[in-house]
DNA sequence: AAGTTGTGCAACCAGAAGGTTGACAATTGG
DNA sequence: CCAATTGTCAACCTTCTGGTTGCACAACTT
């Protein structure tokens, strides 16, 4: 799980982290304390979640006095949507071609192909 | 981790599963045996991965004789891209407004823009 | 009928994930 | 300077994950 894409998907697999991202997107930068306030979990747990988001590249943290505001980085979102959209498009195109073939022939056996 | 979105993100957090999805998108339906052939792992492990993909709604399995072809379902992709794009857009809009405010402070006459 | 093939299920294991508490580092208000 | 505030790090526990092996079982082949 070392690559960026895996980390990004894994980061967003957790509802709490998705909520953190949603709130950062809606309200802008916020500190761990502010971010953690709504949840019934320790600040340390929130800090861990933020670390996961940071290592996934979804978030950066800076130091403003003794506060450490968290900032959402939108770039990784592009990485994810590109991956998803690529294969969704490929699948759709493939099914479109299949439909075309079925429409033309009404019955043909083209199977038994090795997956490289 | 009961909701669909969490399962979908978690499913794609694994490189092997992303590869399975990629190949299903490129080559169309395939059996577990065909799908597992390229990997240095047991067929049972592949079967587990397919189960994860199935429970995430990314894939369906049918029964054709003793073969159980796996079929890619593109719908869940939409769910994921919608989530991602929504918050990316919110974040970008927020930063755009911030830029506008900063622009105003430095003497520009740029006004607030409605973006929805 | 008997064997082979394709696939799933259960038990087990090591390591990662997500939470807890306790200690500690840094900044700053008094 | 002292102490409160803000947050991280470390150790620990429990649950989840991803792999293994062994077995079951239905469905083709011969």
Tab-separated table of C-alpha atoms (C1' of nucleotides) in Angstrom:
chain	number	residue	atom	x	y	z
A	1	UNK	CA	0.000	0.000	0.000
A	2	UNK	CA	2.829	2.383	-0.797
A	3	UNK	CA	1.470	4.150	-3.849
A	4	UNK	CA	-0.385	7.412	-3.703
A	5	UNK	CA	-3.575	6.090	-5.232
A	6	UNK	CA	-3.898	3.249	-2.733
A	7	UNK	CA	-3.326	5.631	0.138
A	8	UNK	CA	-5.865	8.097	-1.211
A	9	UNK	CA	-8.578	5.458	-1.653
A	10	UNK	CA	-7.805	3.943	1.732
A	11	UNK	CA	-7.942	7.373	3.358
A	12	UNK	CA	-11.412	8.046	1.986
A	13	UNK	CA	-12.659	4.580	2.911
A	14	UNK	CA	-13.178	5.836	6.471
A	15	UNK	CA	-16.403	7.825	7.080
A	16	UNK	CA	-14.777	10.027	9.724
A	17	UNK	CA	-12.018	10.997	7.314
A	18	UNK	CA	-14.508	11.659	4.530
A	19	UNK	CA	-16.365	13.916	6.928
A	20	UNK	CA	-13.164	15.745	7.809
A	21	UNK	CA	-12.487	16.294	4.122
A	22	UNK	CA	-16.064	17.451	3.552
A	23	UNK	CA	-15.828	19.991	6.341
A	24	UNK	CA	-12.455	21.272	5.196
A	25	UNK	CA	-13.879	21.699	1.719
A	26	UNK	CA	-16.938	23.533	2.998
A	27	UNK	CA	-15.475	25.658	5.765
A	28	UNK	CA	-11.839	26.004	4.786
A	29	UNK	CA	-8.777	25.432	6.929
A	30	UNK	CA	-9.290	24.355	10.516
A	31	UNK	CA	-7.246	23.145	13.467
A	32	UNK	CA	-7.301	19.558	14.762
A	33	UNK	CA	-9.167	20.766	17.830
A	34	UNK	CA	-11.896	22.389	15.782
A	35	UNK	CA	-12.091	19.437	13.450
A	36	UNK	CA	-12.306	16.926	16.275
A	37	UNK	CA	-14.913	18.770	18.348
A	38	UNK	CA	-17.994	17.150	16.753
A	39	UNK	CA	-16.780	13.584	17.228
A	40	UNK	CA	-17.032	11.389	20.281
A	41	UNK	CA	-13.405	10.402	20.008
A	42	UNK	CA	-10.167	11.571	21.527
A	43	UNK	CA	-8.097	14.320	19.945
A	44	UNK	CA	-5.342	11.773	19.479
A	45	UNK	CA	-7.582	9.680	17.299
A	46	UNK	CA	-8.398	12.727	15.188
A	47	UNK	CA	-4.696	13.480	14.947
A	48	UNK	CA	-4.158	9.978	13.598
A	49	UNK	CA	-6.860	10.453	10.989
A	50	UNK	CA	-5.257	13.710	9.925
A	51	UNK	CA	-1.934	11.958	9.608
A	52	UNK	CA	-3.481	9.389	7.312
A	53	UNK	CA	-4.991	12.150	5.190
A	54	UNK	CA	-1.648	13.936	5.119
A	55	UNK	CA	0.253	10.832	4.024
A	56	UNK	CA	-2.335	10.339	1.306
A	57	UNK	CA	-1.562	13.840	0.085
A	58	UNK	CA	-5.112	15.018	0.698
A	59	UNK	CA	-4.146	17.497	3.356
A	60	UNK	CA	-1.199	19.614	4.492
A	61	UNK	CA	-0.471	21.007	7.925
A	62	UNK	CA	1.359	24.191	8.822
A	63	UNK	CA	2.334	25.803	12.058
A	64	UNK	CA	0.714	29.095	13.045
A	65	UNK	CA	1.798	29.768	16.586
A	66	UNK	CA	0.671	26.843	18.691
A	67	UNK	CA	-2.118	26.085	16.259
A	68	UNK	CA	-1.578	23.732	13.376
A	69	UNK	CA	-4.197	24.513	10.772
A	70	UNK	CA	-5.096	21.754	8.344
A	71	UNK	CA	-5.425	22.622	4.672
A	72	UNK	CA	-7.199	20.570	2.017
A	73	UNK	CA	-5.197	19.796	-1.121
A	74	UNK	CA	-7.448	19.145	-4.072
A	75	UNK	CA	-4.825	17.732	-6.426
A	76	UNK	CA	-5.075	14.124	-5.285
A	77	UNK	CA	-8.787	14.209	-6.018
A	78	UNK	CA	-7.869	14.543	-9.668
A	79	UNK	CA	-5.691	11.460	-9.457
A	80	UNK	CA	-8.617	9.459	-8.113
A	81	UNK	CA	-11.245	10.731	-10.522
A	82	UNK	CA	-8.900	10.128	-13.431
A	83	UNK	CA	-8.388	6.535	-12.398
A	84	UNK	CA	-12.073	5.893	-11.852
A	85	UNK	CA	-13.235	7.677	-14.976
A	86	UNK	CA	-10.695	5.926	-17.152
A	87	UNK	CA	-11.946	2.471	-16.348
A	88	UNK	CA	-15.566	3.438	-16.236
A	89	UNK	CA	-15.177	4.843	-19.729
A	90	UNK	CA	-13.343	1.742	-20.945
A	91	UNK	CA	-16.082	-0.472	-19.531
A	92	UNK	CA	-18.819	1.603	-21.113
A	93	UNK	CA	-17.099	1.646	-24.475
A	94	UNK	CA	-16.628	-2.069	-24.299
A	95	UNK	CA	-20.278	-2.688	-23.578
A	96	UNK	CA	-21.244	-0.299	-26.345
A	97	UNK	CA	-19.166	-2.315	-28.821
A	98	UNK	CA	-20.652	-5.531	-27.492
A	99	UNK	CA	-24.145	-4.164	-27.963
A	100	UNK	CA	-23.240	-3.203	-31.513
A	101	UNK	CA	-21.959	-6.701	-32.263
A	102	UNK	CA	-25.015	-8.347	-30.777
A	103	UNK	CA	-27.229	-5.987	-32.682
A	104	UNK	CA	-25.507	-6.884	-35.945
A	105	UNK	CA	-25.113	-10.625	-35.633
A	106	UNK	CA	-27.770	-11.918	-33.243
A	107	UNK	CA	-25.604	-14.860	-32.284
A	108	UNK	CA	-21.892	-15.517	-32.383
A	109	UNK	CA	-19.391	-17.279	-30.187
A	110	UNK	CA	-16.241	-15.333	-29.509
A	111	UNK	CA	-14.821	-16.603	-26.285
A	112	UNK	CA	-11.784	-18.333	-24.774
A	113	UNK	CA	-9.287	-15.550	-24.791
A	114	UNK	CA	-6.216	-15.469	-22.581
A	115	UNK	CA	-5.884	-12.507	-20.265
A	116	UNK	CA	-2.368	-11.166	-20.463
B	1	UNK	CA	-17.705	0.354	7.316
B	2	UNK	CA	-21.212	-0.577	6.328
B	3	UNK	CA	-22.048	2.068	3.753
B	4	UNK	CA	-21.586	1.583	0.047
B	5	UNK	CA	-19.168	4.452	-0.420
B	6	UNK	CA	-16.805	3.213	2.282
B	7	UNK	CA	-16.847	-0.267	0.800
B	8	UNK	CA	-16.192	1.073	-2.676
B	9	UNK	CA	-13.228	3.197	-1.604
B	10	UNK	CA	-11.850	0.377	0.529
B	11	UNK	CA	-12.204	-2.043	-2.370
B	12	UNK	CA	-10.162	0.163	-4.678
B	13	UNK	CA	-7.519	0.819	-2.029
B	14	UNK	CA	-5.958	-2.536	-2.907
B	15	UNK	CA	-3.703	-2.586	-6.009
B	16	UNK	CA	-4.670	-6.146	-6.902
B	17	UNK	CA	-8.346	-5.251	-6.856
B	18	UNK	CA	-7.738	-2.111	-8.907
B	19	UNK	CA	-5.930	-4.299	-11.414
B	20	UNK	CA	-8.838	-6.735	-11.507
B	21	UNK	CA	-11.207	-3.855	-12.178
B	22	UNK	CA	-8.892	-2.477	-14.848
B	23	UNK	CA	-8.753	-5.797	-16.640
B	24	UNK	CA	-12.491	-6.335	-16.440
B	25	UNK	CA	-12.966	-2.874	-17.900
B	26	UNK	CA	-10.495	-3.529	-20.708
B	27	UNK	CA	-11.256	-7.134	-21.587
B	28	UNK	CA	-14.822	-7.605	-20.405
B	29	UNK	CA	-16.241	-10.390	-18.262
B	30	UNK	CA	-13.864	-13.079	-17.080
B	31	UNK	CA	-13.854	-16.066	-14.736
B	32	UNK	CA	-11.998	-16.124	-11.418
B	33	UNK	CA	-9.524	-18.578	-12.949
B	34	UNK	CA	-8.729	-16.277	-15.842
B	35	UNK	CA	-8.551	-13.259	-13.575
B	36	UNK	CA	-6.256	-14.958	-11.104
B	37	UNK	CA	-3.829	-16.441	-13.619
B	38	UNK	CA	-1.411	-13.461	-13.757
B	39	UNK	CA	-0.952	-13.231	-10.006
B	40	UNK	CA	1.373	-15.165	-7.768
B	41	UNK	CA	-1.397	-15.876	-5.322
B	42	UNK	CA	-3.825	-18.707	-4.746
B	43	UNK	CA	-7.157	-18.803	-6.509
B	44	UNK	CA	-8.837	-18.608	-3.118
B	45	UNK	CA	-7.178	-15.281	-2.476
B	46	UNK	CA	-8.491	-14.004	-5.795
B	47	UNK	CA	-11.913	-15.305	-4.873
B	48	UNK	CA	-11.739	-13.243	-1.682
B	49	UNK	CA	-10.815	-10.130	-3.633
B	50	UNK	CA	-13.745	-10.713	-5.948
B	51	UNK	CA	-16.029	-11.076	-2.959
B	52	UNK	CA	-14.858	-7.706	-1.660
B	53	UNK	CA	-15.495	-6.139	-5.053
B	54	UNK	CA	-18.909	-7.779	-5.164
B	55	UNK	CA	-19.899	-6.519	-1.721
B	56	UNK	CA	-18.794	-3.064	-2.789
B	57	UNK	CA	-21.191	-3.324	-5.715
B	58	UNK	CA	-18.375	-2.964	-8.239
B	59	UNK	CA	-18.867	-6.426	-9.657
B	60	UNK	CA	-21.543	-9.085	-10.087
B	61	UNK	CA	-21.141	-12.813	-10.574
B	62	UNK	CA	-23.337	-15.194	-12.488
B	63	UNK	CA	-23.295	-18.906	-13.091
B	64	UNK	CA	-22.551	-20.303	-16.541
B	65	UNK	CA	-22.178	-24.040	-16.078
B	66	UNK	CA	-19.325	-24.552	-13.655
B	67	UNK	CA	-17.867	-21.190	-14.540
B	68	UNK	CA	-18.821	-18.053	-12.671
B	69	UNK	CA	-18.032	-15.102	-14.899
B	70	UNK	CA	-17.382	-11.799	-13.189
B	71	UNK	CA	-19.017	-8.699	-14.594
B	72	UNK	CA	-17.989	-5.103	-13.906
B	73	UNK	CA	-20.783	-2.771	-12.739
B	74	UNK	CA	-19.972	0.832	-13.570
B	75	UNK	CA	-22.695	2.417	-11.449
B	76	UNK	CA	-20.737	2.582	-8.219
B	77	UNK	CA	-18.018	4.490	-10.023
B	78	UNK	CA	-20.495	7.315	-10.391
B	79	UNK	CA	-21.151	7.309	-6.671
B	80	UNK	CA	-17.438	7.741	-6.006
B	81	UNK	CA	-16.755	10.390	-8.611
B	82	UNK	CA	-19.784	12.342	-7.434
B	83	UNK	CA	-18.501	12.354	-3.887
B	84	UNK	CA	-14.982	13.326	-4.900
B	85	UNK	CA	-16.023	15.955	-7.396
B	86	UNK	CA	-18.467	17.538	-5.020
B	87	UNK	CA	-15.881	18.314	-2.385
B	88	UNK	CA	-13.173	19.168	-4.834
B	89	UNK	CA	-15.531	21.695	-6.376
B	90	UNK	CA	-16.501	23.099	-2.980
B	91	UNK	CA	-12.846	23.463	-2.046
B	92	UNK	CA	-11.991	25.156	-5.317
B	93	UNK	CA	-14.913	27.524	-5.046
B	94	UNK	CA	-13.926	28.392	-1.548
B	95	UNK	CA	-10.387	29.189	-2.585
B	96	UNK	CA	-11.672	31.177	-5.530
B	97	UNK	CA	-13.759	33.328	-3.181
B	98	UNK	CA	-10.775	33.720	-0.891
B	99	UNK	CA	-8.678	34.851	-3.806
B	100	UNK	CA	-11.361	37.320	-4.758
B	101	UNK	CA	-11.389	38.783	-1.259
B	102	UNK	CA	-7.635	39.060	-1.239
B	103	UNK	CA	-7.825	40.613	-4.674
B	104	UNK	CA	-10.247	43.217	-3.359
B	105	UNK	CA	-7.990	44.127	-0.511
B	106	UNK	CA	-5.176	44.902	-2.875
B	107	UNK	CA	-7.337	47.314	-4.840
B	108	UNK	CA	-9.022	45.140	-7.453
B	109	UNK	CA	-12.711	45.692	-8.124
B	110	UNK	CA	-13.450	41.997	-8.581
B	111	UNK	CA	-16.837	41.094	-7.135
B	112	UNK	CA	-18.179	37.943	-5.564
B	113	UNK	CA	-19.079	35.362	-8.112
B	114	UNK	CA	-21.949	32.911	-7.913
B	115	UNK	CA	-20.718	29.508	-8.894
B	116	UNK	CA	-23.506	27.021	-8.384
C	1	DA	C1'	-19.565	-44.125	-13.018
C	2	DA	C1'	-15.465	-42.076	-12.018
C	3	DG	C1'	-12.357	-38.643	-12.319
C	4	DT	C1'	-11.102	-33.716	-13.395
C	5	DT	C1'	-11.998	-28.911	-13.290
C	6	DG	C1'	-13.720	-24.500	-11.431
C	7	DT	C1'	-14.984	-22.289	-7.488
C	8	DG	C1'	-16.376	-21.214	-2.811
C	9	DC	C1'	-16.093	-21.730	2.284
C	10	DA	C1'	-13.777	-22.278	6.896
C	11	DA	C1'	-9.901	-22.052	9.921
C	12	DC	C1'	-5.773	-20.076	10.769
C	13	DC	C1'	-1.984	-16.528	10.887
C	14	DA	C1'	0.744	-12.117	10.590
C	15	DG	C1'	0.380	-7.446	10.111
C	16	DA	C1'	-2.292	-3.118	9.571
C	17	DA	C1'	-6.107	-0.057	11.295
C	18	DG	C1'	-8.535	2.486	14.556
C	19	DG	C1'	-9.365	3.360	19.041
C	20	DT	C1'	-7.678	4.228	24.078
C	21	DT	C1'	-4.602	6.368	27.783
C	22	DG	C1'	-0.318	8.551	29.363
C	23	DA	C1'	3.672	11.323	28.613
C	24	DC	C1'	5.738	15.173	26.500
C	25	DA	C1'	6.926	19.256	23.329
C	26	DA	C1'	5.901	23.911	21.940
C	27	DT	C1'	3.780	28.367	22.209
C	28	DT	C1'	1.963	32.029	24.634
C	29	DG	C1'	-0.958	34.581	28.117
C	30	DG	C1'	-0.387	36.171	32.902
D	1	DC	C1'	9.198	32.427	34.511
D	2	DC	C1'	4.878	29.554	35.110
D	3	DA	C1'	1.212	27.375	33.602
D	4	DA	C1'	-2.446	26.612	30.508
D	5	DT	C1'	-3.466	25.459	25.756
D	6	DT	C1'	-2.735	22.760	21.595
D	7	DG	C1'	-1.296	19.015	19.577
D	8	DT	C1'	1.880	14.938	18.664
D	9	DC	C1'	4.162	10.550	19.867
D	10	DA	C1'	4.370	5.932	22.028
D	11	DA	C1'	2.507	1.793	23.872
D	12	DC	C1'	-1.214	-1.087	24.052
D	13	DC	C1'	-5.579	-3.576	22.780
D	14	DT	C1'	-9.019	-5.323	19.567
D	15	DT	C1'	-10.793	-5.918	15.069
D	16	DC	C1'	-10.152	-6.092	10.182
D	17	DT	C1'	-7.417	-7.636	6.062
D	18	DG	C1'	-5.046	-10.328	2.967
D	19	DG	C1'	-2.767	-14.207	2.494
D	20	DT	C1'	-2.350	-19.389	3.288
D	21	DT	C1'	-3.999	-24.450	3.283
D	22	DG	C1'	-7.488	-27.995	3.271
D	23	DC	C1'	-11.844	-29.465	2.082
D	24	DA	C1'	-16.509	-29.609	-0.200
D	25	DC	C1'	-19.194	-29.798	-4.151
D	26	DA	C1'	-21.372	-29.159	-8.456
D	27	DA	C1'	-20.668	-29.752	-13.264
D	28	DC	C1'	-18.252	-31.110	-17.331
D	29	DT	C1'	-15.300	-35.187	-19.714
D	30	DT	C1'	-14.293	-39.720	-20.723
